Short mmCIF file of C-alpha atoms and ligand atoms in Angstrom, two decimals:
data_model
loop_
_atom_site.label_atom_id
_atom_site.label_comp_id
_atom_site.label_asym_id
_atom_site.label_seq_id
_atom_site.Cartn_x
_atom_site.Cartn_y
_atom_site.Cartn_z
CA MET A 107 63.65 108.73 133.56
CA LYS A 108 65.34 110.88 130.84
CA ILE A 109 67.03 112.97 133.75
CA LEU A 110 68.11 109.88 135.35
CA PHE A 111 69.66 108.66 132.23
CA THR A 112 71.36 111.94 131.63
CA VAL A 113 72.66 111.87 135.22
CA ILE A 114 74.12 108.42 134.72
CA LEU A 115 75.70 109.50 131.45
CA THR A 116 77.02 112.66 132.95
CA SER A 117 78.66 110.65 135.74
CA LEU A 118 80.00 108.03 133.15
CA LEU A 119 81.69 110.86 131.24
CA VAL A 120 83.25 112.31 134.40
CA ASN A 121 84.56 108.84 135.32
CA LEU A 122 86.02 108.48 131.71
CA GLN A 123 87.58 111.94 131.90
CA ALA A 124 89.29 111.04 135.00
CA GLN A 125 90.95 107.87 133.44
CA THR A 126 92.18 109.82 130.31
CA ILE A 127 92.55 113.45 129.44
CA HIS A 128 93.55 114.10 125.72
CA THR A 129 96.31 116.85 125.63
CA HIS A 130 95.30 117.79 122.02
CA VAL A 131 93.52 116.59 119.04
CA PRO A 132 96.29 115.11 116.72
CA ASP A 133 96.01 116.28 113.19
CA ARG A 134 97.75 114.28 110.25
CA ALA A 135 101.10 115.25 111.31
CA ILE A 136 103.08 112.19 112.38
CA VAL A 137 104.35 113.11 115.96
CA PHE A 138 107.07 111.10 117.80
CA PRO A 139 109.50 112.90 120.33
CA ASP A 140 113.32 113.01 120.23
CA VAL A 141 115.18 110.63 122.06
CA PRO A 142 118.42 111.40 124.31
CA GLY A 143 121.17 112.50 121.91
CA TYR A 144 119.20 112.10 118.70
CA LEU A 145 116.55 113.68 116.71
CA THR A 146 113.57 111.62 115.80
CA LEU A 147 113.04 112.22 112.03
CA LYS A 148 110.37 110.81 110.00
CA ALA A 149 111.09 109.33 106.56
CA ASP A 150 109.53 107.51 103.76
CA LEU A 151 112.07 106.15 101.27
CA HIS A 152 110.10 104.62 98.56
CA MET A 153 107.58 106.26 96.68
CA HIS A 154 106.61 106.52 92.83
CA THR A 155 105.35 109.13 90.45
CA VAL A 156 104.44 109.27 86.82
CA PHE A 157 108.09 108.88 86.14
CA SER A 158 107.75 105.23 86.71
CA ASP A 159 104.54 103.55 87.39
CA GLY A 160 103.09 106.03 89.88
CA GLU A 161 99.93 108.18 89.17
CA VAL A 162 100.88 111.35 90.49
CA TRP A 163 103.31 114.26 89.58
CA PRO A 164 106.49 114.64 91.88
CA SER A 165 105.36 117.87 93.48
CA VAL A 166 102.26 116.07 94.93
CA ARG A 167 104.60 113.55 96.69
CA VAL A 168 106.39 116.47 98.30
CA GLN A 169 103.06 118.23 99.26
CA GLU A 170 101.75 114.91 100.91
CA ALA A 171 105.12 114.61 102.86
CA GLN A 172 104.86 118.16 104.07
CA ARG A 173 101.28 117.47 105.21
CA ASP A 174 102.43 114.48 107.17
CA SER A 175 105.34 116.53 108.67
CA LEU A 176 107.96 114.10 107.08
CA ASP A 177 111.62 115.27 107.30
CA ILE A 178 112.91 113.17 104.41
CA ILE A 179 111.81 111.36 101.45
CA SER A 180 113.09 110.01 98.17
CA LEU A 181 111.37 109.33 94.85
CA THR A 182 112.48 106.08 94.04
CA GLU A 183 111.33 105.48 90.34
CA HIS A 184 111.91 102.10 88.80
CA LEU A 185 115.07 102.04 86.66
CA GLU A 186 113.93 99.23 84.60
CA TYR A 187 110.03 99.45 84.55
CA GLN A 188 108.70 102.54 82.70
CA PRO A 189 104.97 102.09 81.66
CA HIS A 190 104.22 105.80 81.15
CA LYS A 191 107.26 106.31 78.87
CA GLY A 192 105.16 106.61 75.75
CA ASP A 193 103.18 109.56 77.24
CA ILE A 194 106.07 111.01 79.37
CA PRO A 195 109.43 110.43 77.68
CA HIS A 196 112.20 111.23 79.92
CA PRO A 197 115.76 110.22 78.76
CA ASP A 198 117.02 111.68 82.07
CA ARG A 199 116.38 109.40 85.04
CA ASN A 200 117.09 112.07 87.47
CA ARG A 201 113.99 114.23 86.47
CA ALA A 202 111.57 113.07 89.14
CA HIS A 203 114.13 113.83 91.88
CA GLU A 204 114.83 117.28 90.40
CA ILE A 205 111.22 118.23 90.09
CA GLY A 206 110.60 116.97 93.69
CA LEU A 207 113.81 118.91 94.87
CA LYS A 208 112.76 122.09 93.36
CA SER A 209 109.29 121.79 94.69
CA ALA A 210 110.53 121.35 98.38
CA GLU A 211 113.13 124.14 98.11
CA LYS A 212 111.19 126.64 100.23
CA SER A 213 110.47 124.03 102.82
CA ASP A 214 112.60 121.86 105.39
CA LEU A 215 111.57 118.76 103.81
CA ILE A 216 114.94 116.83 102.62
CA VAL A 217 114.48 115.09 99.14
CA VAL A 218 117.41 112.64 98.55
CA ARG A 219 118.15 111.28 95.13
CA GLY A 220 117.09 107.57 94.87
CA SER A 221 116.24 104.57 92.26
CA GLU A 222 114.40 101.51 92.62
CA ILE A 223 116.57 98.53 91.07
CA THR A 224 113.80 96.55 89.48
CA ARG A 225 114.88 92.87 88.93
CA LYS A 226 113.37 89.37 88.95
CA MET A 227 113.93 87.32 92.32
CA PRO A 228 116.70 87.11 93.32
CA PRO A 229 117.72 89.80 94.01
CA GLY A 230 114.23 91.13 93.44
CA HIS A 231 113.72 94.91 94.07
CA ALA A 232 116.10 97.25 95.79
CA ASN A 233 116.13 100.95 96.58
CA ALA A 234 119.50 102.76 96.24
CA ILE A 235 119.19 106.25 97.83
CA PHE A 236 121.75 109.08 98.18
CA ILE A 237 122.94 108.11 94.61
CA LYS A 238 124.66 110.96 92.51
CA ASP A 239 123.30 109.77 88.97
CA ALA A 240 120.39 107.62 88.25
CA ASN A 241 121.36 107.35 84.68
CA LYS A 242 124.58 105.37 85.46
CA LEU A 243 122.46 102.74 86.92
CA LEU A 244 120.90 101.63 83.74
CA MET A 245 122.83 98.41 83.11
CA ASP A 246 121.95 94.75 82.31
CA ASP A 247 124.00 93.06 84.97
CA SER A 248 122.12 92.47 88.27
CA VAL A 249 125.16 92.67 90.61
CA ALA A 250 126.87 95.36 88.69
CA VAL A 251 124.02 97.80 89.36
CA PHE A 252 124.46 97.25 93.01
CA LYS A 253 128.10 97.82 92.74
CA GLU A 254 127.70 100.97 90.77
CA ALA A 255 125.13 102.33 93.41
CA HIS A 256 127.52 101.61 96.11
CA GLU A 257 130.30 103.45 94.56
CA GLN A 258 128.13 106.31 94.17
CA GLY A 259 127.85 106.23 98.20
CA ALA A 260 124.55 104.85 98.11
CA PHE A 261 122.55 103.30 101.18
CA ILE A 262 120.85 100.42 99.53
CA PHE A 263 117.81 98.30 101.02
CA TRP A 264 115.95 95.42 99.76
CA ASN A 265 112.51 96.05 98.94
CA HIS A 266 109.44 94.11 99.76
CA PRO A 267 111.20 90.60 100.18
CA ASN A 268 107.64 89.40 101.18
CA TRP A 269 105.87 90.50 97.99
CA VAL A 270 103.65 87.62 96.81
CA ALA A 271 104.12 88.51 93.06
CA GLN A 272 107.78 87.30 93.62
CA LYS A 273 107.35 85.14 96.63
CA THR A 274 103.95 83.51 96.49
CA ASN A 275 104.14 82.22 100.22
CA ALA A 276 105.07 85.76 101.30
CA ILE A 277 107.97 84.50 103.39
CA ALA A 278 111.13 86.53 103.18
CA GLU A 279 114.03 84.39 102.56
CA LEU A 280 117.76 85.09 101.92
CA THR A 281 119.34 83.63 98.84
CA LYS A 282 122.97 82.92 98.14
CA MET A 283 123.02 86.12 95.90
CA HIS A 284 121.55 88.20 98.83
CA GLU A 285 124.08 86.95 101.11
CA LYS A 286 126.82 87.75 98.66
CA LEU A 287 125.48 91.55 98.25
CA ILE A 288 125.40 91.71 102.03
CA LYS A 289 128.90 90.49 102.26
CA GLN A 290 130.18 93.00 99.77
CA GLY A 291 128.45 95.93 101.55
CA TYR A 292 126.08 96.28 98.52
CA LEU A 293 122.82 95.68 100.69
CA ASN A 294 122.58 97.85 103.95
CA GLY A 295 118.92 97.55 104.94
CA ILE A 296 115.66 95.69 104.46
CA GLU A 297 111.87 96.56 104.19
CA VAL A 298 110.23 94.99 107.15
CA VAL A 299 107.22 97.07 106.27
CA ASN A 300 106.16 97.74 102.65
CA GLU A 301 102.87 99.34 101.98
CA LEU A 302 100.21 97.34 103.65
CA THR A 303 102.57 94.45 104.72
CA TYR A 304 104.66 93.44 107.58
CA SER A 305 107.36 90.71 107.41
CA GLU A 306 108.40 89.00 110.64
CA GLU A 307 110.76 86.93 108.54
CA ALA A 308 112.17 90.16 107.15
CA LEU A 309 112.89 91.48 110.78
CA GLN A 310 114.78 88.23 111.57
CA ILE A 311 116.86 88.72 108.40
CA ALA A 312 117.75 92.18 109.53
CA LEU A 313 118.76 91.13 112.92
CA ASP A 314 120.67 88.00 111.72
CA ASN A 315 122.62 90.10 109.20
CA ASN A 316 123.08 93.52 110.69
CA LEU A 317 120.73 95.29 108.21
CA THR A 318 118.88 98.59 108.94
CA ILE A 319 115.23 98.13 109.71
CA ILE A 320 113.07 100.02 106.93
CA GLY A 321 109.28 100.71 106.58
CA THR A 322 108.06 102.60 103.49
CA SER A 323 104.86 103.32 101.67
CA ASP A 324 105.81 102.27 98.26
CA VAL A 325 102.86 104.61 97.22
CA HIS A 326 101.82 104.71 93.68
CA VAL A 327 98.46 106.48 94.14
CA LEU A 328 97.42 108.99 96.77
CA ILE A 329 98.78 108.57 100.38
CA ASP A 330 95.20 109.75 101.54
CA TRP A 331 93.61 106.87 99.76
CA LEU A 332 95.94 104.02 100.36
CA TYR A 333 96.07 104.91 104.19
CA ASN A 334 92.71 106.46 104.79
CA VAL A 335 94.24 109.53 106.31
CA PRO A 336 90.95 111.65 106.60
CA GLU A 337 89.90 108.85 108.89
CA GLY A 338 93.12 108.75 111.10
CA GLY A 339 95.05 106.52 109.21
CA HIS A 340 98.87 107.10 108.36
CA ARG A 341 101.59 105.86 106.04
CA PRO A 342 104.33 103.73 107.38
CA VAL A 343 107.39 105.53 108.04
CA THR A 344 110.82 104.83 109.12
CA LEU A 345 111.92 106.96 112.34
CA ILE A 346 115.58 107.72 111.76
CA PHE A 347 117.54 108.69 115.05
CA ALA A 348 119.86 111.34 113.88
CA LYS A 349 122.33 113.80 115.34
CA GLU A 350 121.24 116.56 113.11
CA LYS A 351 118.62 117.23 110.47
CA THR A 352 120.88 117.07 107.40
CA GLU A 353 121.53 114.60 104.51
CA ALA A 354 124.85 113.64 105.99
CA SER A 355 123.60 112.89 109.36
CA ILE A 356 120.67 111.05 108.29
CA LYS A 357 122.84 108.86 105.99
CA GLU A 358 125.08 108.02 108.98
CA ALA A 359 122.20 107.05 111.07
CA LEU A 360 120.79 104.63 108.53
CA PHE A 361 124.23 103.06 108.17
CA ALA A 362 124.42 102.79 111.85
CA ARG A 363 121.12 101.00 111.85
CA ARG A 364 119.50 103.59 114.28
CA THR A 365 115.93 103.26 112.89
CA ALA A 366 112.29 102.04 114.03
CA VAL A 367 109.34 101.61 111.99
CA TRP A 368 105.85 103.07 112.55
CA PHE A 369 103.21 100.83 111.04
CA ASN A 370 99.59 100.94 111.79
CA ASN A 371 99.86 101.02 115.80
CA THR A 372 103.07 98.89 116.00
CA LEU A 373 106.59 100.01 116.54
CA ILE A 374 109.26 97.77 114.94
CA GLY A 375 113.02 98.20 115.75
CA ARG A 376 115.99 96.94 117.77
CA GLU A 377 115.56 97.19 121.48
CA GLU A 378 118.25 99.77 121.75
CA MET A 379 116.21 102.00 119.65
CA LEU A 380 112.75 101.15 120.77
CA THR A 381 113.29 101.43 124.55
CA PRO A 382 114.60 105.23 124.38
CA LEU A 383 111.69 105.90 121.96
CA ILE A 384 108.93 104.41 124.31
CA LYS A 385 110.66 105.99 127.45
CA ALA A 386 110.63 109.55 125.42
CA SER A 387 107.10 109.04 124.16
CA VAL A 388 105.59 108.12 127.68
CA ILE A 389 106.86 109.95 130.90
CA ILE A 390 105.34 109.84 134.40
CA GLU A 391 104.06 113.50 135.06
CA ASN A 392 102.94 113.18 138.67
CA ALA A 393 102.46 110.59 141.28
CA ALA A 394 100.52 111.17 144.59
CA TYR A 395 98.59 109.14 146.95
CA GLU A 396 95.06 109.49 146.97
CA GLU A 397 93.30 111.29 149.91
CA THR A 398 89.83 110.82 151.30
CA TRP A 399 87.79 112.77 153.73
CA ARG A 400 89.13 110.34 156.34
CA GLY A 401 92.76 110.79 155.40
CA PRO A 402 95.40 109.22 153.23
CA THR A 403 95.14 106.07 151.41
CA GLU A 404 97.75 103.47 149.87
CA VAL A 405 96.35 104.07 146.31
CA LEU A 406 98.97 105.86 144.45
CA ASN A 407 97.73 107.95 141.39
CA VAL A 408 100.17 107.71 138.72
CA ASN A 409 99.80 110.00 135.67
CA PHE A 410 101.24 108.61 132.50
CA LYS A 411 101.63 111.42 129.78
CA ASN A 412 101.93 109.96 126.18
CA SER A 413 103.05 112.67 123.82
CA SER A 414 103.35 110.31 120.78
CA ASP A 415 100.89 109.07 118.08
CA ALA A 416 101.06 105.58 119.33
CA SER A 417 98.29 104.05 121.52
CA PHE A 418 100.51 102.13 123.75
CA MET A 419 99.19 98.72 124.99
CA LEU A 420 100.87 97.82 128.18
CA TYR A 421 100.77 94.53 130.02
CA ASN A 422 101.36 94.67 133.78
CA LYS A 423 104.39 93.08 134.93
CA SER A 424 104.85 95.16 138.18
CA GLY A 425 103.69 92.94 140.83
CA PHE A 426 101.08 95.39 141.98
CA THR A 427 97.45 95.55 141.21
CA PHE A 428 95.48 98.56 140.13
CA HIS A 429 92.33 100.04 141.42
CA GLY A 430 90.90 101.00 137.97
CA HIS A 431 92.41 98.65 135.46
CA ASP A 432 93.13 95.04 134.84
CA ASP A 433 96.59 93.94 133.73
CA VAL A 434 96.24 95.47 130.26
CA ILE A 435 96.43 99.19 130.02
CA ILE A 436 96.07 101.34 126.89
CA LEU A 437 97.85 104.71 126.90
CA GLU A 438 95.94 106.53 124.18
CA PRO A 439 97.97 108.98 121.95
CA HIS A 440 98.46 112.64 123.20
CA SER A 441 96.78 111.88 126.53
CA ILE A 442 97.39 111.55 130.21
CA THR A 443 96.10 108.42 131.69
CA THR A 444 95.86 107.89 135.53
CA LEU A 445 96.91 104.60 136.97
CA GLN A 446 95.75 103.76 140.55
CA VAL A 447 98.36 101.72 141.97
CA LYS A 448 97.75 99.66 145.16
CA THR A 449 100.97 99.85 146.98
CA GLN A 450 99.63 98.39 150.21
CA ALA A 451 102.19 100.41 152.40
CA PRO A 452 103.15 103.91 151.57
CA GLN A 453 106.25 104.25 149.31
CA THR A 454 108.58 107.15 148.33
CA ASP A 455 109.24 105.77 144.89
CA ILE A 456 108.30 102.40 142.93
CA ASP A 457 109.24 100.69 139.68
CA LEU A 458 106.48 99.93 137.24
CA LYS A 459 107.26 97.27 134.76
CA PHE A 460 105.21 96.48 131.78
CA THR A 461 105.39 94.53 128.59
CA VAL A 462 104.85 96.82 125.50
CA LEU A 463 102.66 94.76 123.39
CA ASN A 464 102.36 97.00 120.41
CA ALA A 465 106.03 97.27 120.05
CA VAL A 466 108.37 94.45 118.55
CA THR A 467 112.08 93.95 119.02
CA ALA A 468 112.19 90.63 117.16
CA PRO A 469 109.67 88.03 115.83
CA ASP A 470 107.32 87.07 118.75
CA THR A 471 109.20 89.58 121.14
CA HIS A 472 107.89 92.57 123.00
CA PRO A 473 110.06 94.88 125.03
CA ASP A 474 109.73 95.02 128.88
CA ILE A 475 109.89 98.78 130.07
CA VAL A 476 110.42 100.01 133.65
CA TRP A 477 109.17 103.25 134.61
CA HIS A 478 110.68 104.56 137.69
CA VAL A 479 108.05 106.57 139.81
CA GLU A 480 108.86 109.37 142.49
CA VAL A 481 105.99 109.99 144.80
CA LYS A 482 105.20 113.42 145.55
CA GLU A 483 105.29 114.47 149.10
ZN1 LIG B 596 109.42 97.13 93.93
ZN1 LIG B 597 108.46 100.48 94.60
#
């Protein structure tokens, strides 16, 4: 009995291995491939330290980012909310950035100067990054502060427009004040993902108003605790598609809206960015007809190689049926999955079309992606 069980188990394992081969065991580094023409850079542009209401020193944020293999961060302390001021007096609001910058100086992590403008709704909270001097942003007028940040050359994005403390129904909604800020060029992006939340309404606001799609951790504690990193979790990041890994190039990409957000297992972004990212992440490595001892068959074995952290969930739109799958296929991260396509007659090439269910290009919208398959002779 035990032997029979072992035989069954072994054959099950062999079968499973035939379906999916893991190419390496992913560690905590966040991994997505570059896309044609651009580097895929990983950013967390919203976080806190003891210099506002966070619970860690700035160098810890730098070390966390290095462990996650991020390319760029910003320590965006609240300008107006300073609960640790009694214990850590710091008249200079640039200090968190300067400590972070020093701590990252021997690495290739970019740390850009930023601040969180912290107001009641409207306008709520906003991050200004690539600023020159945080101290000059300390002012009473809620609109003047945006103007000052803009004049310092900042990229400014609306933070957590769905935050229940300021919007009890969690529905992000544009006010007249936001419309005005956007019109003046004082609001350039919006958080569609903040900490543990996702806002479909914010995504729609981004698309309707040409705002850059942003996702951030807004971490106050430790990244590992908030996202259960030891168990395989990850912080939300903004993927920035930049020509080079420089501050100037990243800023250009942010203003040009070349971003996507990686949140849990979901990729969120404009179709023109998500399609190349998905196609770079999943490539067809090999396609050949299955042979039996009697000769060739019309079952085409197609190997999908996924070199990203995403577990892609594909819904079949190809018109073909499969020999080993139903119409939903999971491509696990960093693995090769064999799809057995019943082509009925021998083909030299086929197109396989799928809806990518874990990618979102607009509310309730998932992109259709076509993989062109050349059959090996
Ligand atoms: Zn905030
Ligand atoms: Zn914040």
